[in-house]
Short mmCIF file of C-alpha atoms in Angstrom, two decimals:
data_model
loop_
_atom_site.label_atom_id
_atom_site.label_comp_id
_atom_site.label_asym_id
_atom_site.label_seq_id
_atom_site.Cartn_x
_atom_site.Cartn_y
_atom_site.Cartn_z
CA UNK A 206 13.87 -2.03 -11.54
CA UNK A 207 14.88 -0.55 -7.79
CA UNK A 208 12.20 3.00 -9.18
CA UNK A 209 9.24 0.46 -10.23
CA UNK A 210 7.29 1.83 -13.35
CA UNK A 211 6.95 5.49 -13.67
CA UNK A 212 6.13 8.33 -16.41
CA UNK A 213 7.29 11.56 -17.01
CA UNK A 214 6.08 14.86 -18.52
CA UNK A 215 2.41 14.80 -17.68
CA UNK A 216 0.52 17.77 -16.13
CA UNK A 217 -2.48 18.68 -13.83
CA UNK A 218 -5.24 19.05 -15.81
CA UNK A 219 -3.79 17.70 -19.02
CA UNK A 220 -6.42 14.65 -19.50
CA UNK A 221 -3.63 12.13 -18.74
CA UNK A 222 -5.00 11.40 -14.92
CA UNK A 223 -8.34 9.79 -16.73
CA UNK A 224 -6.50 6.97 -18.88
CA UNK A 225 -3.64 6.43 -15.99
CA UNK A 226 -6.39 5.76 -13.60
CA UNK A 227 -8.01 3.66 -15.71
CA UNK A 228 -5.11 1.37 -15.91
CA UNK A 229 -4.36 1.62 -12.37
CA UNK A 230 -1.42 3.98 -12.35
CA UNK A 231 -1.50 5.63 -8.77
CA UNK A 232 -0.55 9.18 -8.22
CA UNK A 233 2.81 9.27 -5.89
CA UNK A 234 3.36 12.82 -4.10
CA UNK A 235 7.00 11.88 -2.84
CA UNK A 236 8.21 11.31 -6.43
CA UNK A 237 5.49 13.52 -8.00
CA UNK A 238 4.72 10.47 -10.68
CA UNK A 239 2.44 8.43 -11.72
CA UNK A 240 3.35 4.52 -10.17
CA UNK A 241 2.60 1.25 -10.90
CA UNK A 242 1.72 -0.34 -7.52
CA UNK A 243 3.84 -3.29 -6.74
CA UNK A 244 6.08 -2.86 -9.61
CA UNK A 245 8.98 -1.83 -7.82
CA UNK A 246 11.85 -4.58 -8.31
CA UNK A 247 9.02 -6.54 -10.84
CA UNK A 248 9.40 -7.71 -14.54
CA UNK A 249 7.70 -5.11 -16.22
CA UNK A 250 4.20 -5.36 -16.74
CA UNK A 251 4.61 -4.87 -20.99
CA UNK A 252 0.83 -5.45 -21.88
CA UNK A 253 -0.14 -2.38 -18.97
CA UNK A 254 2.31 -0.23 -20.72
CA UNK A 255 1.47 -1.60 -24.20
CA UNK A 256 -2.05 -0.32 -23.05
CA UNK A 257 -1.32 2.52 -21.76
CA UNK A 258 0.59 4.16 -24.16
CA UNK A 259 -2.04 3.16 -26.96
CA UNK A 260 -4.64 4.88 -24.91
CA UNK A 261 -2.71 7.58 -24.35
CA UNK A 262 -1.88 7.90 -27.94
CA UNK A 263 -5.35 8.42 -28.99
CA UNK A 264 -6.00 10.98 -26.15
CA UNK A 265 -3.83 12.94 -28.55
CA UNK A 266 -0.26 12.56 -25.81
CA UNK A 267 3.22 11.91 -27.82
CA UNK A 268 4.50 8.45 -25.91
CA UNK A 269 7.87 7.06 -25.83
CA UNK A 270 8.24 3.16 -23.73
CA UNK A 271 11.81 3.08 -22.42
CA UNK A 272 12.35 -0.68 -20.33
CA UNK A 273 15.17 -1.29 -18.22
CA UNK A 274 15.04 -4.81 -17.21
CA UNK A 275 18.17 -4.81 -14.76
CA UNK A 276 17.69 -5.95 -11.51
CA UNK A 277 19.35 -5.09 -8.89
CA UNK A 278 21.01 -7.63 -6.07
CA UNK A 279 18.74 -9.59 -4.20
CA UNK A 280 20.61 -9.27 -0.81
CA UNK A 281 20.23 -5.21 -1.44
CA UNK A 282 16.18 -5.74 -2.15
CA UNK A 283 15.93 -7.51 1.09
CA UNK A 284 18.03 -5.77 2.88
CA UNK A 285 15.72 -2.46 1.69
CA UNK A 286 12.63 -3.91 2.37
CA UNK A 287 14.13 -4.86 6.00
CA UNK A 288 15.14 -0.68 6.69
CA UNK A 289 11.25 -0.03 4.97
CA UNK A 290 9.36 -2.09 7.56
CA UNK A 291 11.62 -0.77 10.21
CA UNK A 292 11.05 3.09 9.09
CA UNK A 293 7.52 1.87 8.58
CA UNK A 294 6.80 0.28 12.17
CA UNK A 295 8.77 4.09 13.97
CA UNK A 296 6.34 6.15 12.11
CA UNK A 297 3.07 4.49 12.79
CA UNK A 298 4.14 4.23 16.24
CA UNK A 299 4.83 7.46 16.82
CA UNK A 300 1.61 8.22 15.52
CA UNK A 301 -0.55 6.13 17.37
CA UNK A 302 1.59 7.98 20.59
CA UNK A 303 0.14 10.91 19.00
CA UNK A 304 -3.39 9.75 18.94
CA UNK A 305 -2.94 8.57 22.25
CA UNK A 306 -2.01 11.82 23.69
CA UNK A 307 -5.10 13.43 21.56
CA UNK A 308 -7.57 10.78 23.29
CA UNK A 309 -6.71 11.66 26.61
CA UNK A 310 -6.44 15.40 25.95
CA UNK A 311 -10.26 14.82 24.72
CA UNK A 312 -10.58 12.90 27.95
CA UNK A 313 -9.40 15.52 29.97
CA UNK A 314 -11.12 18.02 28.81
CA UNK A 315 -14.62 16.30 28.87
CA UNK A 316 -14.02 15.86 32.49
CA UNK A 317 -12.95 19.46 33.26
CA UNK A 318 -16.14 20.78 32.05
CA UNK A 319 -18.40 18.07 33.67
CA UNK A 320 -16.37 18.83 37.27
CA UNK A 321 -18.16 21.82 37.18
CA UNK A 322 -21.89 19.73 36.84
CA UNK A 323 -22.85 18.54 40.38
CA UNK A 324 -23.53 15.16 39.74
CA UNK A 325 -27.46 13.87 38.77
CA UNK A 326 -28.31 17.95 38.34
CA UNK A 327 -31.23 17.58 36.09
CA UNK A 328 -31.88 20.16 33.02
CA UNK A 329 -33.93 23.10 34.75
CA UNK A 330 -36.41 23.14 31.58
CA UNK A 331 -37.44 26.95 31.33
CA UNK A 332 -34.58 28.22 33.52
CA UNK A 333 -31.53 30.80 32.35
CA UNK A 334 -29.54 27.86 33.09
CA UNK A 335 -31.22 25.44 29.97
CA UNK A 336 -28.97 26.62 27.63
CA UNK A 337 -25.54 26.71 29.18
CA UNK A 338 -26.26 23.24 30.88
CA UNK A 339 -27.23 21.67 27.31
CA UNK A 340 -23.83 22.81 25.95
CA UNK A 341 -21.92 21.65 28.40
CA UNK A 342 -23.51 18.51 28.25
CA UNK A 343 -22.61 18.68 24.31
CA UNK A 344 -19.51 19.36 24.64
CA UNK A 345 -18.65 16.24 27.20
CA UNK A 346 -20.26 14.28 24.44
CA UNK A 347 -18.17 15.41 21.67
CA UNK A 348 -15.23 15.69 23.79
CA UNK A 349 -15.50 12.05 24.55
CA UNK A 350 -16.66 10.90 21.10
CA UNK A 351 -13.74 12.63 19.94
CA UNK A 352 -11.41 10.81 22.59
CA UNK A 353 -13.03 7.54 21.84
CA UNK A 354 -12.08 8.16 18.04
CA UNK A 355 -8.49 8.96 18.89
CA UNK A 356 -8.03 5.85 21.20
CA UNK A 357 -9.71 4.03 18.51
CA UNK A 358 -7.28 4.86 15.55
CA UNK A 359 -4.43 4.71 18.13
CA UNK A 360 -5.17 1.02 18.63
CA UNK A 361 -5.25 0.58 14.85
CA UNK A 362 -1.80 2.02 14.38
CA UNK A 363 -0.65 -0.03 16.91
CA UNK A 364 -1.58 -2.83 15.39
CA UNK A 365 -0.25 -1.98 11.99
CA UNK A 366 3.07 -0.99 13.68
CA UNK A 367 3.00 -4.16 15.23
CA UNK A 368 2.49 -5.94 11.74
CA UNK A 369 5.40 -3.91 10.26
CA UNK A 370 7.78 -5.25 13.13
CA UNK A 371 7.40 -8.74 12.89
CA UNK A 372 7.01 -8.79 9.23
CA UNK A 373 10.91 -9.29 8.24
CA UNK A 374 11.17 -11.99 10.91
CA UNK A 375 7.70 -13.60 9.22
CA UNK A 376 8.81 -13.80 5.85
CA UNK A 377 12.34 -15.54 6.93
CA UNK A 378 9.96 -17.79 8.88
CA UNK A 379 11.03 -21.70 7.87
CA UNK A 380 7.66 -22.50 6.98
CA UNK A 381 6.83 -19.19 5.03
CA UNK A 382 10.31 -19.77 3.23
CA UNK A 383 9.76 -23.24 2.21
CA UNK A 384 6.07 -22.61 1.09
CA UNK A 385 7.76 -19.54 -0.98
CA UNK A 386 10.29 -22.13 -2.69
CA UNK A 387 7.42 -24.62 -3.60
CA UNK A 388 5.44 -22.24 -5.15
CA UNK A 389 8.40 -20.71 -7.11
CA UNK A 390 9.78 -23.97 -8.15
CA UNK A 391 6.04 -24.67 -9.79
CA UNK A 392 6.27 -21.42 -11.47
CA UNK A 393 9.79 -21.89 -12.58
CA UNK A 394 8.77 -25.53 -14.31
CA UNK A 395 5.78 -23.64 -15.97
CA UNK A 396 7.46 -21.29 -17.60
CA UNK A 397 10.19 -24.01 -18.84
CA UNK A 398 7.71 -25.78 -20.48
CA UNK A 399 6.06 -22.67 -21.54
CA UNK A 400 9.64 -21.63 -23.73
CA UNK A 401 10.13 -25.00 -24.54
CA UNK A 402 6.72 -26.25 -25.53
CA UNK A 403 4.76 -29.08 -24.33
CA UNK A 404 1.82 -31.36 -24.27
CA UNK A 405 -0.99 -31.68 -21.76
CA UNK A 406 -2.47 -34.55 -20.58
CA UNK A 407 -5.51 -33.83 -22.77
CA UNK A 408 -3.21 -34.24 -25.84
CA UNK A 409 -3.03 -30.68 -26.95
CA UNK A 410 0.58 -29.84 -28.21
CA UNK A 411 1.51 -26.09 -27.50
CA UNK A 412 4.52 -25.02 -29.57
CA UNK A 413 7.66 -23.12 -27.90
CA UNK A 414 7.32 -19.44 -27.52
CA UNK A 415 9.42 -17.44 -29.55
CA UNK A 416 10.16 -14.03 -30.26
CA UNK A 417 9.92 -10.90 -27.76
CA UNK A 418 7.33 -13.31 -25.52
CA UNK A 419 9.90 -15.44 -25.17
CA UNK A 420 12.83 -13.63 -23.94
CA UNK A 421 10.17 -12.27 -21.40
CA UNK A 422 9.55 -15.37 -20.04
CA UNK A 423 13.65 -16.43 -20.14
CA UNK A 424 14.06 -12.99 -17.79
CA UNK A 425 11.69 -14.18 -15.38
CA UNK A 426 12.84 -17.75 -15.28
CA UNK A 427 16.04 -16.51 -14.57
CA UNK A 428 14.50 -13.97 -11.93
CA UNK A 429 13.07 -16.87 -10.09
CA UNK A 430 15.90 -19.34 -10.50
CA UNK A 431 18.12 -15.97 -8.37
#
């Protein structure tokens, strides 16, 4: 569905964060959930939950599994996904201008307080001056290091900005399309032979699936086939 897989009515501290965990729930702070990753716009994943709730059951937790298997228009999911990596690519590069700006503050102010070293001045060992001239010194270092940190996760936000801009354009890329449609046309004959049963070239006969496994499958055939 457009939400992805979430639960309601758990608590801090109420044991539930163990078994969700386990399972590989992730904790969202924007919807203040527990998330399935990747399960937004996804057939549901109805052995996780299956698990889930049967682990949560015997941690003494009343469950209730509520599926909604609508999905919503394909030209809406892409056109969202489009908006994300465009909201995505402003906000990690305004914050690699940030760390940018914090590098060269910590630039900045390494060289202010070394200005006031005359160049090649050794440390006068026993002197009053020892001590102030070793924490000046230590504070250029960290002053740099810290620059040199900044710059360094600025460049890494750059790059993942960068990633995020072309990453619309690289999925509509001919090649990445027509490597997408291959793949999805293999899966789409698997799972028709899946519902409607089939031999192998071994000789083994595999029945047709029937039941709740099967209308699974028929929902994703039909997902893929959109």
């Amino acid at each position: 569905t457009a939400e992805g897989t979430l639960i309601d009515g758990t608590g801090k501290g109420d044991g539930s964060s163990e078994v969700l965990k386990s399972n590989g729930w992730r904790w969202v702070p924007s919807l203040m959930s527990w998330y399935i990753p990747r399960s937004r716009d996804h057939a549901p994943k109805t052995a996780l939950l299956k698990r889930t709730a049967a682990q949560l059951l015997d941690a003494g937790f009343d469950v209730e599994i509520s599926i909604d298997s609508t999905r919503r228009d394909l030209a809406q999911i892409e056109h969202d996904r489009a908006e994300h990596l465009k909201d995505r690519a402003e906000r990690l590069t305004s914050r690699a201008q940030r760390a940018t700006a914090c590098g060269d503050t910590a630039y900045e102010r390494g060289r202010e307080i070394a200005a006031h070293i005359p160049p090649g001045r050794p440390i006068l060992i026993g002197r009053h001056s020892e001590g102030r001239h070793r924490r000046e010194l230590a504070k250029i270092d960290q002053a740099h290091t810290a620059a040199a940190a900044a710059w360094s996760e600025a460049d890494e936000l750059e790059r993942k900005a960068a990633a995020a801009a072309v990453g619309i354009q690289a999925r509509f890329n001919p090649v990445t399309v027509s490597r997408r449609i291959t793949a999805l046309g293999v899966k789409q004959r698997k799972l028709s032979r899946a519902i409607a049963g089939y031999s192998n070239h071994l000789g083994d006969t595999f029945s047709p699936t029937r039941g709740e496994y099967k209308t699974r499958l028929e929902e994703e055939l039909q997902n893929i086939a959109e």
